[in-house]
Short mmCIF file of C-alpha atoms in Angstrom, two decimals:
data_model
loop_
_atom_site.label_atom_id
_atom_site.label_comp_id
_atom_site.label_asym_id
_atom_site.label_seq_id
_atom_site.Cartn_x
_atom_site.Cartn_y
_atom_site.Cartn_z
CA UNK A 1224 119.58 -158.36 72.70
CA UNK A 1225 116.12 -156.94 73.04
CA UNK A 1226 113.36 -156.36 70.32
CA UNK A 1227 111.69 -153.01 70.45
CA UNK A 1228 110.05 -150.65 67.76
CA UNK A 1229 109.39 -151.42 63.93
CA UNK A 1230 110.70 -154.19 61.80
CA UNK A 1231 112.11 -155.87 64.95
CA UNK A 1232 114.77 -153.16 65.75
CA UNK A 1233 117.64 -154.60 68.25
CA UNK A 1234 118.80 -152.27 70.78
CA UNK A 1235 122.01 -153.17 72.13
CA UNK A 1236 122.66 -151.09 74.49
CA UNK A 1237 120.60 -152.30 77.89
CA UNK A 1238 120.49 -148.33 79.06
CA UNK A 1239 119.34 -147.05 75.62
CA UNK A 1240 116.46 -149.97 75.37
CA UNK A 1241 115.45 -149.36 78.78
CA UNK A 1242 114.63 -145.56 77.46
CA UNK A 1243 113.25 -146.31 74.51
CA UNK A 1244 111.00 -148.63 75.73
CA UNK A 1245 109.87 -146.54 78.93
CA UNK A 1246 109.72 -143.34 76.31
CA UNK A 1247 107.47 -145.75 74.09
CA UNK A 1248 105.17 -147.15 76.75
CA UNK A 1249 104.51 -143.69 77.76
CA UNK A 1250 103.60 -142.65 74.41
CA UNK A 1251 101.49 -145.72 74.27
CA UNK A 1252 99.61 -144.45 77.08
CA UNK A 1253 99.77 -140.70 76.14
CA UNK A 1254 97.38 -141.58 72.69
CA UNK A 1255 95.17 -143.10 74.75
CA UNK A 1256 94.48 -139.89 76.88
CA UNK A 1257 94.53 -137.70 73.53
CA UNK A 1258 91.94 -139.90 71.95
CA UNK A 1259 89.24 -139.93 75.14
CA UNK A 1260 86.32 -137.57 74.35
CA UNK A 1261 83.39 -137.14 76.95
CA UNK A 1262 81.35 -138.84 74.00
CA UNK A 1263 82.03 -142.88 73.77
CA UNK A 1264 81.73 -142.97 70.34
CA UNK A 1265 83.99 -140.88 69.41
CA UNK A 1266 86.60 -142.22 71.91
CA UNK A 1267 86.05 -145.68 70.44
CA UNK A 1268 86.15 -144.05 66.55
CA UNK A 1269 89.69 -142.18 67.53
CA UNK A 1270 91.03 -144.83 69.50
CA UNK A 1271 90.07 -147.63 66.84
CA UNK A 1272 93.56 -147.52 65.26
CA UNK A 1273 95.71 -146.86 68.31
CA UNK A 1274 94.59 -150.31 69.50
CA UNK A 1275 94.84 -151.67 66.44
CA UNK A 1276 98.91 -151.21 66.89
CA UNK A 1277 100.83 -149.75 64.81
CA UNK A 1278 105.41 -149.66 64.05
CA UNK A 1279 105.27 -146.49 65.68
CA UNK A 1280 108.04 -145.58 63.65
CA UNK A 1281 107.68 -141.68 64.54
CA UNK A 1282 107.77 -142.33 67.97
CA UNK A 1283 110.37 -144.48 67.87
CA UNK A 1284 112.40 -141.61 66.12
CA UNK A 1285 111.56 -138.96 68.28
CA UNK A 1286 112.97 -141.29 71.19
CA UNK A 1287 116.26 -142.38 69.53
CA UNK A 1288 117.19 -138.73 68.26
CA UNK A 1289 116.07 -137.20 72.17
CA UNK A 1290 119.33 -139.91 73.05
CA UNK A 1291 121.65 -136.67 71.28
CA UNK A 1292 120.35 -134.49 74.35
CA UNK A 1293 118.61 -135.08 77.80
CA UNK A 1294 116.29 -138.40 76.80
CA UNK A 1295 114.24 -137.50 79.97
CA UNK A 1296 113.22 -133.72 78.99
CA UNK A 1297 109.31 -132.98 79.65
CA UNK A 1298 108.78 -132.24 75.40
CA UNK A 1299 109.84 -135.68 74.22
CA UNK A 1300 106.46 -137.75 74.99
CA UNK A 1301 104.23 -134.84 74.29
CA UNK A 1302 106.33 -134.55 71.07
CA UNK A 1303 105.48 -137.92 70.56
CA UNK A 1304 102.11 -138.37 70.57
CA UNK A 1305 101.87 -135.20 68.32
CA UNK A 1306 103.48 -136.74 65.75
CA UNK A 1307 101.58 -140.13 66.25
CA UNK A 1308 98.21 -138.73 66.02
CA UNK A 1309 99.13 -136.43 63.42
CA UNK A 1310 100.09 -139.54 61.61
CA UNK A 1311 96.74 -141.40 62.22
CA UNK A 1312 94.74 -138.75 61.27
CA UNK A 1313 96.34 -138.91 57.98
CA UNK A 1314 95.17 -142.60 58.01
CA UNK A 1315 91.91 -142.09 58.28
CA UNK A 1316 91.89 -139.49 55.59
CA UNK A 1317 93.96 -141.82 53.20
CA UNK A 1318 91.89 -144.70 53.63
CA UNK A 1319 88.52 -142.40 52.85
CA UNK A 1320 90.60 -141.17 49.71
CA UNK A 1321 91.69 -144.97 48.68
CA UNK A 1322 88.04 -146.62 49.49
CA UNK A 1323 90.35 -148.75 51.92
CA UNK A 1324 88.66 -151.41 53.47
CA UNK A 1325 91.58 -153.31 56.04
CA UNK A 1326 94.19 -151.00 57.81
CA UNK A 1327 96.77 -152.67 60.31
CA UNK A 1328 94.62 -155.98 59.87
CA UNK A 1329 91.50 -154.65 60.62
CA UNK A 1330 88.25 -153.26 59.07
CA UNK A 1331 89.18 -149.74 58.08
CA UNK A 1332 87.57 -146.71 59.91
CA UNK A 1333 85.36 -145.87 56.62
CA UNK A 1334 84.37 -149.50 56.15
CA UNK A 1335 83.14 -149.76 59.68
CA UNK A 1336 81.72 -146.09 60.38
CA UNK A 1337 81.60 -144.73 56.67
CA UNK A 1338 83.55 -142.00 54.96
CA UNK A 1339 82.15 -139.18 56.94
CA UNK A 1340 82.75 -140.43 60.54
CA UNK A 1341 85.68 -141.51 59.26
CA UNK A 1342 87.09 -137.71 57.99
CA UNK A 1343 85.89 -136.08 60.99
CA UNK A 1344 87.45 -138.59 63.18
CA UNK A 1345 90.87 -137.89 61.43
CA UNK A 1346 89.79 -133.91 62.20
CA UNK A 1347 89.10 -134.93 66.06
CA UNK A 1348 93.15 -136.12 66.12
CA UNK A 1349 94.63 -133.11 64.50
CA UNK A 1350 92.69 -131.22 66.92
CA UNK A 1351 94.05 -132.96 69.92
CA UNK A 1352 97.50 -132.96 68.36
CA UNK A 1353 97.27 -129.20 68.33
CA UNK A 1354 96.04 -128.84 71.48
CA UNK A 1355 98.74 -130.86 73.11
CA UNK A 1356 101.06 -128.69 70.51
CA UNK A 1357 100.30 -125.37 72.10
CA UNK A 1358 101.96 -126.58 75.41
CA UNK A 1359 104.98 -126.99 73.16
CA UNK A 1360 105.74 -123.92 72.53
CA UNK A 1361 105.35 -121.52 69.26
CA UNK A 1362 108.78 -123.05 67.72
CA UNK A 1363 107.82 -126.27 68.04
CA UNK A 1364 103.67 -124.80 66.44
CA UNK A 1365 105.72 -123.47 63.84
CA UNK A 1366 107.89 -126.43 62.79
CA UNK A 1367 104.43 -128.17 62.77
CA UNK A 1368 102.76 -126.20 61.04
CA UNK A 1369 105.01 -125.83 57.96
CA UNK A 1370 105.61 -129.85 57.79
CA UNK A 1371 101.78 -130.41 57.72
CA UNK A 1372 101.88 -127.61 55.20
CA UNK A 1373 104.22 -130.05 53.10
CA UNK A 1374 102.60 -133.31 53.93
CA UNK A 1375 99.12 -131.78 52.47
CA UNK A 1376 100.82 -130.17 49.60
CA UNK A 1377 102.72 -133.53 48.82
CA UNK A 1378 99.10 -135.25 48.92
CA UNK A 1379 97.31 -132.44 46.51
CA UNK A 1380 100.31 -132.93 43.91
CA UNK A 1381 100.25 -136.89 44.51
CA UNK A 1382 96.23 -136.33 43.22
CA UNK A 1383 96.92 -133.30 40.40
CA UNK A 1384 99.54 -136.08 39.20
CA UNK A 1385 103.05 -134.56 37.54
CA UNK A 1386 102.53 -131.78 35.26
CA UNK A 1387 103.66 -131.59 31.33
CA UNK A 1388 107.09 -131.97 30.94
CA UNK A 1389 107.91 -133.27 34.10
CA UNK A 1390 109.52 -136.84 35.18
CA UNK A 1391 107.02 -138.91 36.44
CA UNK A 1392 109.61 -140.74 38.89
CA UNK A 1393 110.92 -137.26 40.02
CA UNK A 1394 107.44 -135.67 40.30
CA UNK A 1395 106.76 -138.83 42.96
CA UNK A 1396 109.68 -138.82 44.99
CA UNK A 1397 109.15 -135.42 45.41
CA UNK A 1398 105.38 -136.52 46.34
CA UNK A 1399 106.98 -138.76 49.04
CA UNK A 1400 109.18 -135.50 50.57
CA UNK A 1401 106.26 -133.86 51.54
CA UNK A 1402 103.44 -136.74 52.31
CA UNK A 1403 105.78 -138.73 54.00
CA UNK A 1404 109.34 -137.27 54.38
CA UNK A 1405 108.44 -134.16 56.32
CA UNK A 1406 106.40 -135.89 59.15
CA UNK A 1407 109.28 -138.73 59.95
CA UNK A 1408 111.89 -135.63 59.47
CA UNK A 1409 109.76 -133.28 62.36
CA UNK A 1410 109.59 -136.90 64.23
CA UNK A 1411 113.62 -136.55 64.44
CA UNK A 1412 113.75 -132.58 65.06
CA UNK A 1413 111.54 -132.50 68.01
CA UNK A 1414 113.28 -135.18 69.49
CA UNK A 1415 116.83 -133.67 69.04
CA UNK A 1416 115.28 -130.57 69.85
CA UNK A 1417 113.30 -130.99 72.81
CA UNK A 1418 116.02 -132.82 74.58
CA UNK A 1419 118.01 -129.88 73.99
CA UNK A 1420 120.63 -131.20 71.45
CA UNK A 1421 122.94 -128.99 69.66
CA UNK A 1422 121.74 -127.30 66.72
CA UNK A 1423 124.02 -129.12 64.16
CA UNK A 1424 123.37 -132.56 65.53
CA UNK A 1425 119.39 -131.55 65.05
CA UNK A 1426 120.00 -130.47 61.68
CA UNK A 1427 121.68 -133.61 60.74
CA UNK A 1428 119.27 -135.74 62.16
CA UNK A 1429 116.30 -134.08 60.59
CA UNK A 1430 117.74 -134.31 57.22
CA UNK A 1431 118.37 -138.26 58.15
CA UNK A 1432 115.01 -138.63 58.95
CA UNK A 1433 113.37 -137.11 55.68
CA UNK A 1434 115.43 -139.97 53.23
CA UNK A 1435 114.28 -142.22 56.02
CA UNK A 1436 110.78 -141.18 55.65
CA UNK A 1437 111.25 -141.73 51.84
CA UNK A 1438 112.54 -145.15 51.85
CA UNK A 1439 110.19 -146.25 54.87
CA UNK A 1440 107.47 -145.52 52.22
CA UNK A 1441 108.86 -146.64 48.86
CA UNK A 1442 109.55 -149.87 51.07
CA UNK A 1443 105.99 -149.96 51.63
CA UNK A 1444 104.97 -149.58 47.54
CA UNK A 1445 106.97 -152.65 47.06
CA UNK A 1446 105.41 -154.63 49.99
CA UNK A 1447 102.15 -153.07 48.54
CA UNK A 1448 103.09 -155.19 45.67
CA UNK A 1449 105.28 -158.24 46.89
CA UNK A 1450 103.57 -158.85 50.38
CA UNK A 1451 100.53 -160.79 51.44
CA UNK A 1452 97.82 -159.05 53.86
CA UNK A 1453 99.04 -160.80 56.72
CA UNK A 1454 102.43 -159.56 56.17
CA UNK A 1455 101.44 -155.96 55.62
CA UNK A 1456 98.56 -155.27 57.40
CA UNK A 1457 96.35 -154.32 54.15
CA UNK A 1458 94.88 -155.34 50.93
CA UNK A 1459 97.53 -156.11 48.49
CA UNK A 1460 97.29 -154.19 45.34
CA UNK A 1461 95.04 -151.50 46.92
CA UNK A 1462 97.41 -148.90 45.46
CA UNK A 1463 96.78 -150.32 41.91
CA UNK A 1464 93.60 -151.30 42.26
CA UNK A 1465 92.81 -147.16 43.07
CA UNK A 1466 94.61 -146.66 39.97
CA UNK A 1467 97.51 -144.71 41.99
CA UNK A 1468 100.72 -145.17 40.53
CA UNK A 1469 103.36 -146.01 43.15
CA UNK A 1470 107.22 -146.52 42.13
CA UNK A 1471 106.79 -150.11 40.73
CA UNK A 1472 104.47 -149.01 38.18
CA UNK A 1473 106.16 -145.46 37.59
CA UNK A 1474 109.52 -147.92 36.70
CA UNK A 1475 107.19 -150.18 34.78
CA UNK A 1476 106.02 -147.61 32.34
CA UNK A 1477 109.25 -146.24 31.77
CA UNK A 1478 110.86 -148.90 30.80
CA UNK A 1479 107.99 -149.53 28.52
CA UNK A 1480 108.97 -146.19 27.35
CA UNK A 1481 112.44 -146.25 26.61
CA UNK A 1482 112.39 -149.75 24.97
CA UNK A 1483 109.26 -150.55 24.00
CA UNK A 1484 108.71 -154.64 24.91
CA UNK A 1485 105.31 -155.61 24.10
CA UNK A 1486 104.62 -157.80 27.33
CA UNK A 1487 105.26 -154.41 28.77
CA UNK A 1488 103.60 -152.21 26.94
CA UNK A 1489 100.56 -154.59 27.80
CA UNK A 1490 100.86 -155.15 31.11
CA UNK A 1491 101.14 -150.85 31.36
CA UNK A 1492 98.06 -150.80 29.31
CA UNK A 1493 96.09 -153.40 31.81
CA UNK A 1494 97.31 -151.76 34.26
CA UNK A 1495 95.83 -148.46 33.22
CA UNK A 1496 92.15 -150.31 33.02
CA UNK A 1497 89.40 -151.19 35.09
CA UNK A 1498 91.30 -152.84 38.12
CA UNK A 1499 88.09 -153.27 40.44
CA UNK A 1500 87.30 -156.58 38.67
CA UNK A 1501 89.11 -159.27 41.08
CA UNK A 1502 90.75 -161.28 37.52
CA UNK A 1503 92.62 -158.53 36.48
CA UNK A 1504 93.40 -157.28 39.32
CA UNK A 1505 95.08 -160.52 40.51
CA UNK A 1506 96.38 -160.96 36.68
CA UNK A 1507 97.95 -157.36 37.09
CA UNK A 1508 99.48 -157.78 40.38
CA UNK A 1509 100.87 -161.43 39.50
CA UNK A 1510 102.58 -159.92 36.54
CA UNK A 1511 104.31 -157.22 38.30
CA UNK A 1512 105.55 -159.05 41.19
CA UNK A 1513 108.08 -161.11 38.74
CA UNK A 1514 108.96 -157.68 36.59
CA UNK A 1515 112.13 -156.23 36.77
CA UNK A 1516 110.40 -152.78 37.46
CA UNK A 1517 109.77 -154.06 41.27
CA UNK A 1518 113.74 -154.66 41.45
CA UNK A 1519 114.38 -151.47 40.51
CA UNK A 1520 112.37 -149.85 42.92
CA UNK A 1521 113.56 -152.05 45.91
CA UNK A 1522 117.09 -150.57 44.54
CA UNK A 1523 115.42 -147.41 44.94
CA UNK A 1524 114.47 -148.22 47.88
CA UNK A 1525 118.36 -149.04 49.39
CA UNK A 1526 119.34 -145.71 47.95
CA UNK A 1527 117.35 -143.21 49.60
CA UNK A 1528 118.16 -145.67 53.23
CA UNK A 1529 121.94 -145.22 52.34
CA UNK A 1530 121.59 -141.50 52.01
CA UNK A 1531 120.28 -141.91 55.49
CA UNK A 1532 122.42 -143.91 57.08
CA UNK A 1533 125.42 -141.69 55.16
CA UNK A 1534 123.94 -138.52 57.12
CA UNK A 1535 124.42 -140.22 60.52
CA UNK A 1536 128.17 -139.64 59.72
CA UNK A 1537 128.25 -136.27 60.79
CA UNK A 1538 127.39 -137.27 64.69
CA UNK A 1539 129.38 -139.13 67.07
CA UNK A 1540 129.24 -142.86 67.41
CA UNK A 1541 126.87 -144.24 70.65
CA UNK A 1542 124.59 -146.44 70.61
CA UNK A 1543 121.76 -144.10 69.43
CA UNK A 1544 123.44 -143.45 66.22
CA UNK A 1545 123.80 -147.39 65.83
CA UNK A 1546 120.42 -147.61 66.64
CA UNK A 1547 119.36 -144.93 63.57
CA UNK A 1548 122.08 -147.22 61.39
CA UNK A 1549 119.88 -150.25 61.87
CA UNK A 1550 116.69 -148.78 60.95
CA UNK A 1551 118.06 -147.86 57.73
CA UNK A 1552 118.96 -151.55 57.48
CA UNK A 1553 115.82 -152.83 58.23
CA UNK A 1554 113.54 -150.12 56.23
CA UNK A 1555 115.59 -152.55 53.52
CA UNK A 1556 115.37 -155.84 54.76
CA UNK A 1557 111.49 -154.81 54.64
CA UNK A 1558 111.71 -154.11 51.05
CA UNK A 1559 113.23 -157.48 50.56
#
């Protein structure tokens, strides 16, 4: 049994892990290419979190669901690194929009360069992802296209915050559809479609791969909460101390809505104040570690992966499906 891809996945299978990895390497070396620019600067700026590492999850995906077709099709790795440097641009523009300072253990682009360098270097990567796009094809531009459309859309209504009347919790998860959901769902289309799988098996696994995409990142609010920096790559707390409300703190302050506890209704309200000062920040953080609201959203959490895995029912068994079965197991055992 071989270790390969995020979370320590297992591939049983020796001819499925010999694709995946060869599929991944490629990939590996496919970002680098993307990110050279006849200017060094800018090819050290672009390439500063490709060498940092990464799960490349999305890759991963793209490699797995290419199994339901021909895995050795010329659109998979280009695919691929689309996806991947899509996903890094959004990095750089997150951690500019956060005031990051570590990403994947090391000093974030706009700590090191500032927030300017930093947005045009995430500009840079969408460029080259569109470039290598065109080659594609206008389906696969298309497809693109309207999932970037979502993943921006999801980001603006993360910022506007829910409007009146609406459920905060629902107004969120619909936040993680777009900004997260729709690039790990296009991850699993374009590699079901350019391997040329059926159109029902592509389907299926595109609709897998947006719950996936939601419980990959509601797994990563609780580890946002629950982990150390070692263990996640980042600053602990950085969501709260940004005042962003992730699902641990959307479950906190409802339950300090519906029943009203005191020690909740405080911990909401310090939660809600000036979280740059390192005491209440680590006061904040402490608390909600041991609250039942971070339960609940690690149930949350197993939910959306067991709508995932449930979608995988519709294909037949191999060891590619078994492969997609496990990630929804470990996008748990992440969450604790």
């Amino acid at each position: 049994m071989t270790v390969v891809g995020p979370f320590g996945l297992s591939v049983r299978d020796q001819a499925l892990e010999a694709d995946v990895q060869t599929g991944l390497a490629a990939v590996e070396s496919g970002l680098l290419d993307a990110t050279k620019s006849e200017v060094p600067f800018i090819t050290e700026a672009a390439q500063h979190l490709v060498r940092a590492g990464g799960k490349r999850f999305r890759p991963l995906l793209v490699m797995l669901a290419a199994q339901f077709g021909d895995p050795d099709a010329p659109g998979i790795v280009p695919s691929a690194v689309v996806v991947e440097l899509t996903h890094l641009a959004t990095l750089y523009h997150d951690d500019v929009m956060d005031e990051a300072e570590v990403r994947r253990g090391v000093p974030s682009a706009n700590a090191r360069w500032g927030n300017s360098l930093a947005v045009l270097t995430g500009d840079f990567l969408f460029a080259r992802a569109s470039h290598i796009l065109a080659d594609l094809g206008p389906e696969a531009v298309r497809i693109q296209a309207e999932a970037f459309e979502r993943l921006v859309t999801g980001q603006i209504l993360e910022t506007a915050g829910p409007r009146d009347g609406r459920d905060p919790v629902e107004h969120y998860l619909d936040v993680l559809r777009g900004k997260t959901g729709s690039l790990v769902a296009v991850s699993c289309r374009f590699g079901a479609m350019m391997s040329g799988a059926d159109e029902r098996v592509t389907d299926v696994l595109t609709q897998y791969g947006e719950r996936l995409g939601v419980a990959f990142q509601l797994a990563d609010d609780v580890l946002d909460i629950a982990s150390d920096s070692h263990e996640s790559g980042k600053t602990p707390g950085t969501d709260l101390r940004e005042g962003i409300a992730t699902l641990p703190v959307l479950r906190l302050q409802e339950q300090a809505s519906a029943h009203g506890r005191p020690e909740d209704v405080e911990l909401v309200e310090l939660l809600a104040g000036d979280l740059t000062d390192d005491t209440r920040h680590a006061e904040a953080l402490a608390r909600l570690r041991v609250h039942s609201a971070l339960e609940q959203a690690r149930r949350d959490t197993v939910r959306y992966a067991q709508e995932a895995r449930a979608m995988l029912a519709a294909l037949p068994e191999c060891t590619a499906r078994a492969a997609l079965e496990e990630l929804c197991d470990a996008v748990v055992h992440r969450a604790g």
